[in-house]
Amino acid sequence: MFLVLVVTLTGALAAGTGTATADDDSRHDGQLLFYNHAYGVLDRETADAIEHSAYLREFANFQVRTTTGAGGQVWTGRYLMGRETYLELFGVGDLPGPDGVLGAGGLGLSAERSGDLARAAGRLPGLGVPEPIEFQQTRDFGDGVPVPWFDAVLTTAAYDGFGAWGMEYRPEYFADPRGNTEPAAHPGDVGRERYLPDTYRDRLMRDVTSIRLAVTRQDLDSTVPLLRAGGFSVRSAPDDGIVARGGGTTIRFDAVPREEAGLRQVTFALNDAVASKHVERIGRSVLTVGPGPRAVWTFGHCAGRPGGR
């Protein structure tokens, strides 16, 4: 999902979100939202290399898929899908307007239980977002009939190049057999594992365990209230950034000028430990798999630095 579409759907004006404060570990009782997926817009060389990589098809449940969303908007993404989490990648120009510019990106945080998105949204006014923006995304499976896909909430419609949204999958989507989803594991199950296929079992990649993103100060300030509302622990980090932890995923943000923004690093848990290290260069990125039960994928200028720093 990309953000120009959200603004078109809502027609909303920007809502003030206040400023993130350092060393404020704002905890809530219970995790309501969890890392679902993130997307990043990469240089064309890297995006094309990812699309045609034979190794990624062995490493993960990898797909190149075109989706039709609300309002007839169409996008084609490169997807690495795990058990509960996934990563979505685009090249420059793949998305319209500012969403298709190098370094643009987004983050989806989703509910596992029906009603938890509304509970998280109810916390936002107390976190400096008096009027959260609510909308519903749909998906067209090719017959011209939109199917409700997920409900979502934003803190603001104003962004430099990155935005985050809370989301909760709709029962209509789970009920449609074309979604290839699983039966509910318990009453109110709208979770990520139900939504994603089990193809990950036949690949190395299991899930995203951490992600590092460089965003502008404005975009960071707009994201922090949603993280806190979802139950993430938010702490300050070096270089004017933050680290958010919750639900088994660590999300690090670096505050940078817009021209330095972008996806920097993703860490994956593997289904099995590997005995030796494998380094795969994919365009201007480097995917290092093993040794052990994890892999690290670095992008852009971070790909040339030890440890991705």
Tab-separated table of C-alpha atoms in Angstrom, residues 28-185:
chain	number	residue	atom	x	y	z
A	28	HIS	CA	1.008	0.417	27.308
A	29	ASP	CA	-0.640	-2.641	28.786
A	30	GLY	CA	-0.680	-5.207	26.016
A	31	GLN	CA	0.617	-5.145	22.451
A	32	LEU	CA	-2.190	-4.126	20.093
A	33	LEU	CA	-0.272	-3.672	16.818
A	34	PHE	CA	2.603	-5.725	15.419
A	35	TYR	CA	5.085	-5.298	12.590
A	36	ASN	CA	3.274	-6.505	9.472
A	37	HIS	CA	5.460	-5.278	6.611
A	38	ALA	CA	7.551	-2.383	5.424
A	39	TYR	CA	8.302	-1.151	1.938
A	40	GLY	CA	11.139	0.814	0.429
A	41	VAL	CA	11.831	2.461	-2.935
A	42	LEU	CA	15.261	1.462	-4.198
A	43	ASP	CA	17.420	2.555	-7.108
A	44	ARG	CA	16.411	0.965	-10.412
A	45	GLU	CA	19.541	-1.190	-10.677
A	46	THR	CA	18.887	-2.815	-7.307
A	47	ALA	CA	15.140	-3.199	-7.836
A	48	ASP	CA	15.671	-4.936	-11.187
A	49	ALA	CA	18.373	-7.184	-9.727
A	50	ILE	CA	15.999	-8.184	-6.916
A	51	GLU	CA	13.207	-8.930	-9.383
A	52	HIS	CA	15.400	-11.273	-11.422
A	53	SER	CA	17.410	-12.819	-8.581
A	54	ALA	CA	17.444	-16.623	-8.681
A	55	TYR	CA	18.896	-16.727	-5.164
A	56	LEU	CA	15.978	-14.822	-3.593
A	57	ARG	CA	13.585	-17.445	-4.955
A	58	GLU	CA	15.531	-20.052	-2.981
A	59	PHE	CA	15.960	-17.869	0.097
A	60	ALA	CA	12.333	-16.802	0.596
A	61	ASN	CA	8.776	-17.135	-0.583
A	62	PHE	CA	9.531	-14.508	-3.217
A	63	GLN	CA	6.917	-13.078	-5.562
A	64	VAL	CA	6.579	-10.250	-8.045
A	65	ARG	CA	2.903	-9.352	-7.893
A	66	THR	CA	0.613	-6.677	-9.299
A	67	THR	CA	-2.210	-5.526	-7.026
A	68	THR	CA	-5.285	-3.397	-7.743
A	69	GLY	CA	-6.438	-1.444	-4.705
A	70	ALA	CA	-9.102	1.113	-3.877
A	71	GLY	CA	-9.928	3.614	-6.584
A	72	GLY	CA	-8.382	1.383	-9.246
A	73	GLN	CA	-4.825	2.200	-8.174
A	74	VAL	CA	-2.359	-0.439	-9.393
A	75	TRP	CA	1.118	-1.250	-8.088
A	76	THR	CA	3.666	-4.004	-8.721
A	77	GLY	CA	5.878	-5.007	-5.820
A	78	ARG	CA	8.636	-7.484	-5.097
A	79	TYR	CA	7.675	-9.472	-2.001
A	80	LEU	CA	9.622	-11.623	0.458
A	81	MET	CA	7.011	-13.305	2.640
A	82	GLY	CA	7.579	-15.140	5.892
A	83	ARG	CA	5.398	-16.799	8.485
A	84	GLU	CA	3.935	-13.591	9.942
A	85	THR	CA	5.877	-10.739	8.364
A	86	TYR	CA	7.040	-9.615	4.957
A	87	LEU	CA	9.063	-7.066	3.008
A	88	GLU	CA	7.864	-5.160	-0.077
A	89	LEU	CA	10.326	-3.515	-2.471
A	90	PHE	CA	9.901	-1.054	-5.346
A	91	GLY	CA	12.143	0.689	-7.823
A	92	VAL	CA	12.235	4.410	-8.590
A	93	GLY	CA	9.140	5.324	-10.573
A	94	ASP	CA	7.182	2.169	-9.715
A	95	LEU	CA	4.762	4.192	-7.577
A	96	PRO	CA	3.106	7.520	-8.447
A	97	GLY	CA	4.249	10.945	-7.270
A	98	PRO	CA	6.393	11.264	-4.122
A	99	ASP	CA	5.832	7.595	-3.251
A	100	GLY	CA	7.973	6.575	-6.237
A	101	VAL	CA	11.009	8.718	-5.382
A	102	LEU	CA	14.261	7.116	-4.226
A	103	GLY	CA	14.221	6.602	-0.452
A	104	ALA	CA	10.443	6.718	-0.012
A	105	GLY	CA	8.898	4.038	2.160
A	106	GLY	CA	6.210	2.939	4.538
A	107	LEU	CA	5.422	0.717	7.496
A	108	GLY	CA	2.288	-1.277	8.262
A	109	LEU	CA	1.491	-2.300	11.857
A	110	SER	CA	-1.377	-4.751	12.138
A	111	ALA	CA	-3.762	-6.118	14.732
A	112	GLU	CA	-3.839	-9.808	15.609
A	113	ARG	CA	-7.254	-9.701	17.259
A	114	SER	CA	-10.467	-8.176	15.950
A	115	GLY	CA	-11.061	-4.769	17.508
A	116	ASP	CA	-7.455	-4.063	18.477
A	117	LEU	CA	-6.979	-1.474	15.723
A	118	ALA	CA	-9.876	0.526	17.163
A	119	ARG	CA	-8.338	0.220	20.621
A	120	ALA	CA	-5.003	1.504	19.358
A	121	ALA	CA	-6.682	4.354	17.472
A	122	GLY	CA	-8.479	5.290	20.689
A	123	ARG	CA	-5.107	5.933	22.329
A	124	LEU	CA	-3.934	8.376	19.649
A	125	PRO	CA	-5.712	11.530	20.932
A	126	GLY	CA	-3.849	11.130	24.222
A	127	LEU	CA	-0.596	10.886	22.258
A	128	GLY	CA	-1.001	14.171	20.387
A	129	VAL	CA	-3.149	13.016	17.434
A	130	PRO	CA	-6.573	14.578	18.054
A	131	GLU	CA	-8.080	13.464	14.720
A	132	PRO	CA	-6.659	10.175	13.415
A	133	ILE	CA	-7.411	9.499	9.744
A	134	GLU	CA	-9.390	6.307	9.165
A	135	PHE	CA	-9.909	4.596	5.816
A	136	GLN	CA	-10.593	1.205	4.270
A	137	GLN	CA	-8.406	-0.423	1.630
A	138	THR	CA	-9.944	-2.815	-0.906
A	139	ARG	CA	-8.532	-5.342	-3.332
A	140	ASP	CA	-9.762	-6.212	-6.814
A	141	PHE	CA	-8.986	-9.819	-7.788
A	142	GLY	CA	-9.569	-9.055	-11.458
A	143	ASP	CA	-13.354	-9.123	-11.797
A	144	GLY	CA	-13.822	-5.396	-11.168
A	145	VAL	CA	-15.518	-5.984	-7.792
A	146	PRO	CA	-13.550	-4.487	-4.856
A	147	VAL	CA	-13.330	-6.731	-1.810
A	148	PRO	CA	-12.809	-5.075	1.603
A	149	TRP	CA	-9.189	-5.865	2.461
A	150	PHE	CA	-8.283	-4.038	5.675
A	151	ASP	CA	-9.266	-1.094	7.828
A	152	ALA	CA	-6.485	1.365	8.559
A	153	VAL	CA	-5.588	4.466	10.507
A	154	LEU	CA	-2.994	7.203	9.914
A	155	THR	CA	-1.760	9.910	12.249
A	156	THR	CA	-1.417	12.446	9.410
A	157	ALA	CA	-1.782	12.869	5.649
A	158	ALA	CA	1.315	15.084	5.451
A	159	TYR	CA	4.631	13.326	4.867
A	160	ASP	CA	8.013	13.937	3.272
A	161	GLY	CA	8.568	10.430	1.951
A	162	PHE	CA	7.651	7.921	4.661
A	163	GLY	CA	4.442	7.055	6.415
A	164	ALA	CA	3.164	4.431	8.841
A	165	TRP	CA	-0.336	3.108	9.270
A	166	GLY	CA	-2.165	0.788	11.623
A	167	MET	CA	-4.252	-1.922	9.948
A	168	GLU	CA	-6.696	-4.727	10.654
A	169	TYR	CA	-7.680	-7.339	8.058
A	170	ARG	CA	-11.374	-7.517	7.202
A	171	PRO	CA	-13.541	-10.649	7.623
A	172	GLU	CA	-14.733	-10.239	4.022
A	173	TYR	CA	-11.195	-10.741	2.795
A	174	PHE	CA	-10.647	-13.868	4.874
A	175	ALA	CA	-13.974	-15.212	3.584
A	176	ASP	CA	-12.964	-14.815	-0.084
A	177	PRO	CA	-11.237	-18.021	-1.291
A	178	ARG	CA	-9.144	-16.026	-3.778
A	179	GLY	CA	-7.190	-14.568	-0.864
A	180	ASN	CA	-5.765	-18.042	-0.102
A	181	THR	CA	-5.894	-17.343	3.628
A	182	GLU	CA	-6.162	-19.840	6.476
A	183	PRO	CA	-9.092	-20.592	8.804
A	184	ALA	CA	-9.236	-18.673	12.062
A	185	ALA	CA	-7.190	-20.247	14.843
